Amino acid sequence: MTLPPAGRATAEAPANIAFVKYWGASDLERALPVNPSISMTLSRCVSRTTVDFDPTAGGDQVRLRVRDGEPPVDPGEAFARRVRAHLEALRRRFGLPAGAGRFLVETGNSFPAAAGLASSASGFAALAAATAAALGRHPGPRELSSLARLSGSGSATRSALGGYVEWPAPGGEPEDPCAGQLAAATHWDLRDVIAVVETGAKEVPSLAGHRVAATSPHFERRQAELPRRLAAVRGAIAERDLGRLGATIEEEAIELHVVAMTSRPAIFYWAPATLGVLAAVRALRRDGVEAWSTMDAGANVHVITSAAHEPAVARRLREVEGVRDLILDQVGDGPVVDGELVGSEG
Ligand code: DP6
């Protein structure tokens, strides 16, 4: 077959923070979740990935941009292997023969990688968008959410869209569940003050967590709670009700970690400073500040608040022992490919 011509594209894709979490897969190979999840797409935490396709060469190469303006580095074998596997899955999806042509990938994050800040979500969404565009394809958000998930990262599916996102979107294909937008970023200006307490790679990848999730005695209990939580989060987003949203997402995050901590083997993501931040957020609420915590599979805490309360939250969190850095993020739009926002619902 004739391969597509040489092409090059750059995509920027956002991270997201889950309000209702994906934890436990019915099919881990295909990243099919046991339960729907809902997230907010972020604005400042992004991955930027450039992909060059050369139909005349072979052997994909992956480089990691640690800092802008500096030469990219070898990312290490585990990372490169995951990227190459995703490239191979994208070739299959686009009908190209295995190993056809060469992809040259350069990628980097605006935030610490693999520290529970969903670098795989933004990274694989950016990789899928840039690879498709380098091959001359321009998927809409729904198709991109399917391409991003070929990486095996379920949360990457949600990073294909901006604003408030649910995955699977109702009424989708059960075999290939895509994400859908609940509300655009402009609907509600929520802030996410991220307390960075750990900058290294997490010890236990989410994949391992999904694998053992159902061994926790709390797994089924959480599943039974989820329809109520999902409805509360959808309703709170629709009505811009921060109190209702916050109470639900904090309860959900704690329970997710209870499931992780009681699975076999047990998985602990929290660091001592995580508890310090959780206590500071409760103290903020006692002082009348609307702020609520959530954590993905890591020790860092995302504190969801309003624009009006963001400065008070940031001030208090800076004082917590063990907080190394704060990232002031907010709800944002979906991926951008070569300067263009990925189209409206595809
Ligand atoms: C706790 O399998 O999508 O963040 O690829 O590491 O992002 P990564 O993990 P994935 O599981 C996500 C687990 C979670 C909850 C969530 O984002 O829904």
PDB file of C-alpha atoms and ligand atoms in Angstrom, residues 16-25 28 31 35-39 82 114 116-122 124 149 151-158 167 202 204-208 210 222 252 256-257 269 295-298, ligand 1:
ATOM      1  CA  ASN A  16      -7.731  16.626  33.722  1.00  0.00           C
ATOM      2  CA  ILE A  17      -8.764  16.098  37.315  1.00  0.00           C
ATOM      3  CA  ALA A  18     -11.360  13.426  37.991  1.00  0.00           C
ATOM      4  CA  PHE A  19     -14.374  14.414  40.117  1.00  0.00           C
ATOM      5  CA  VAL A  20     -15.717  10.848  39.944  1.00  0.00           C
ATOM      6  CA  LYS A  21     -12.847   8.447  39.356  1.00  0.00           C
ATOM      7  CA  TYR A  22     -12.110   5.628  36.961  1.00  0.00           C
ATOM      8  CA  TRP A  23     -10.831   2.853  39.255  1.00  0.00           C
ATOM      9  CA  GLY A  24     -11.312  -0.721  38.138  1.00  0.00           C
ATOM     10  CA  ALA A  25     -11.591  -2.020  34.578  1.00  0.00           C
ATOM     11  CA  LEU A  28      -7.902  -3.681  31.211  1.00  0.00           C
ATOM     12  CA  ALA A  31      -9.256   0.270  29.110  1.00  0.00           C
ATOM     13  CA  ASN A  35     -17.985   2.769  36.109  1.00  0.00           C
ATOM     14  CA  PRO A  36     -18.441   6.130  34.382  1.00  0.00           C
ATOM     15  CA  SER A  37     -16.109   8.939  35.446  1.00  0.00           C
ATOM     16  CA  ILE A  38     -16.437  12.728  35.301  1.00  0.00           C
ATOM     17  CA  SER A  39     -13.569  15.201  35.112  1.00  0.00           C
ATOM     18  CA  ARG A  82       4.448   2.710  26.071  1.00  0.00           C
ATOM     19  CA  ALA A 114       3.874  10.821  36.800  1.00  0.00           C
ATOM     20  CA  GLY A 116      -0.615  11.947  40.150  1.00  0.00           C
ATOM     21  CA  LEU A 117      -0.953  14.956  37.891  1.00  0.00           C
ATOM     22  CA  ALA A 118      -2.329  12.880  35.016  1.00  0.00           C
ATOM     23  CA  SER A 119       0.675  13.291  32.744  1.00  0.00           C
ATOM     24  CA  SER A 120      -0.351  10.130  30.938  1.00  0.00           C
ATOM     25  CA  ALA A 121      -3.784  11.596  30.208  1.00  0.00           C
ATOM     26  CA  SER A 122      -2.452  14.770  28.616  1.00  0.00           C
ATOM     27  CA  PHE A 124      -1.427  10.281  25.298  1.00  0.00           C
ATOM     28  CA  ARG A 149      -7.498   5.499  24.852  1.00  0.00           C
ATOM     29  CA  SER A 151      -2.700   3.902  24.851  1.00  0.00           C
ATOM     30  CA  GLY A 152      -4.430   1.981  27.644  1.00  0.00           C
ATOM     31  CA  SER A 153      -4.833   5.190  29.664  1.00  0.00           C
ATOM     32  CA  GLY A 154      -8.529   5.663  30.341  1.00  0.00           C
ATOM     33  CA  SER A 155      -8.137   9.164  31.694  1.00  0.00           C
ATOM     34  CA  ALA A 156      -6.514  10.187  28.358  1.00  0.00           C
ATOM     35  CA  THR A 157      -9.959   9.657  26.817  1.00  0.00           C
ATOM     36  CA  ARG A 158     -11.297  12.587  28.838  1.00  0.00           C
ATOM     37  CA  TRP A 167     -16.660   9.004  30.067  1.00  0.00           C
ATOM     38  CA  LYS A 202       4.537   7.438  41.678  1.00  0.00           C
ATOM     39  CA  VAL A 204       2.396   2.162  41.769  1.00  0.00           C
ATOM     40  CA  PRO A 205       0.988   2.922  38.312  1.00  0.00           C
ATOM     41  CA  SER A 206      -2.790   3.304  37.994  1.00  0.00           C
ATOM     42  CA  LEU A 207      -2.796   0.208  35.826  1.00  0.00           C
ATOM     43  CA  ALA A 208      -1.764  -1.903  38.830  1.00  0.00           C
ATOM     44  CA  HIS A 210      -7.219  -1.076  38.305  1.00  0.00           C
ATOM     45  CA  ARG A 222     -18.272   2.315  46.277  1.00  0.00           C
ATOM     46  CA  GLU A 252     -15.439  10.248  46.345  1.00  0.00           C
ATOM     47  CA  LEU A 256     -11.168   5.868  46.081  1.00  0.00           C
ATOM     48  CA  HIS A 257      -8.091   5.912  48.286  1.00  0.00           C
ATOM     49  CA  TYR A 269      -0.531   6.982  47.414  1.00  0.00           C
ATOM     50  CA  MET A 295      -6.587  13.326  44.678  1.00  0.00           C
ATOM     51  CA  ASP A 296      -5.947  11.031  41.736  1.00  0.00           C
ATOM     52  CA  ALA A 297      -3.462   8.153  41.995  1.00  0.00           C
ATOM     53  CA  GLY A 298      -0.809  10.186  43.729  1.00  0.00           C
TER      54      GLY A 298
HETATM   55  C1  DP6 B   1      -7.102   7.698  39.892  1.00  0.00           C
HETATM   56  O1  DP6 B   1      -5.507   4.209  33.866  1.00  0.00           O
HETATM   57  O2  DP6 B   1      -6.316   6.506  33.204  1.00  0.00           O
HETATM   58  O3  DP6 B   1      -6.526   9.092  38.049  1.00  0.00           O
HETATM   59  O4  DP6 B   1      -3.001   6.406  32.685  1.00  0.00           O
HETATM   60  O5  DP6 B   1      -2.057   6.790  34.963  1.00  0.00           O
HETATM   61  O6  DP6 B   1      -3.693   8.429  34.022  1.00  0.00           O
HETATM   62  P1  DP6 B   1      -3.180   7.014  34.022  1.00  0.00           P
HETATM   63  O7  DP6 B   1      -4.325   6.217  34.668  1.00  0.00           O
HETATM   64  P2  DP6 B   1      -5.683   5.652  34.203  1.00  0.00           P
HETATM   65  O8  DP6 B   1      -6.444   5.745  35.601  1.00  0.00           O
HETATM   66  C2  DP6 B   1      -6.802   6.938  36.180  1.00  0.00           C
HETATM   67  C3  DP6 B   1      -6.952   6.768  37.634  1.00  0.00           C
HETATM   68  C4  DP6 B   1      -7.331   8.015  38.415  1.00  0.00           C
HETATM   69  C5  DP6 B   1      -8.799   8.351  38.280  1.00  0.00           C
HETATM   70  C6  DP6 B   1      -9.232   9.034  37.018  1.00  0.00           C
HETATM   71  O9  DP6 B   1      -8.469   9.823  36.428  1.00  0.00           O
HETATM   72  O10 DP6 B   1     -10.391   8.807  36.644  1.00  0.00           O
END
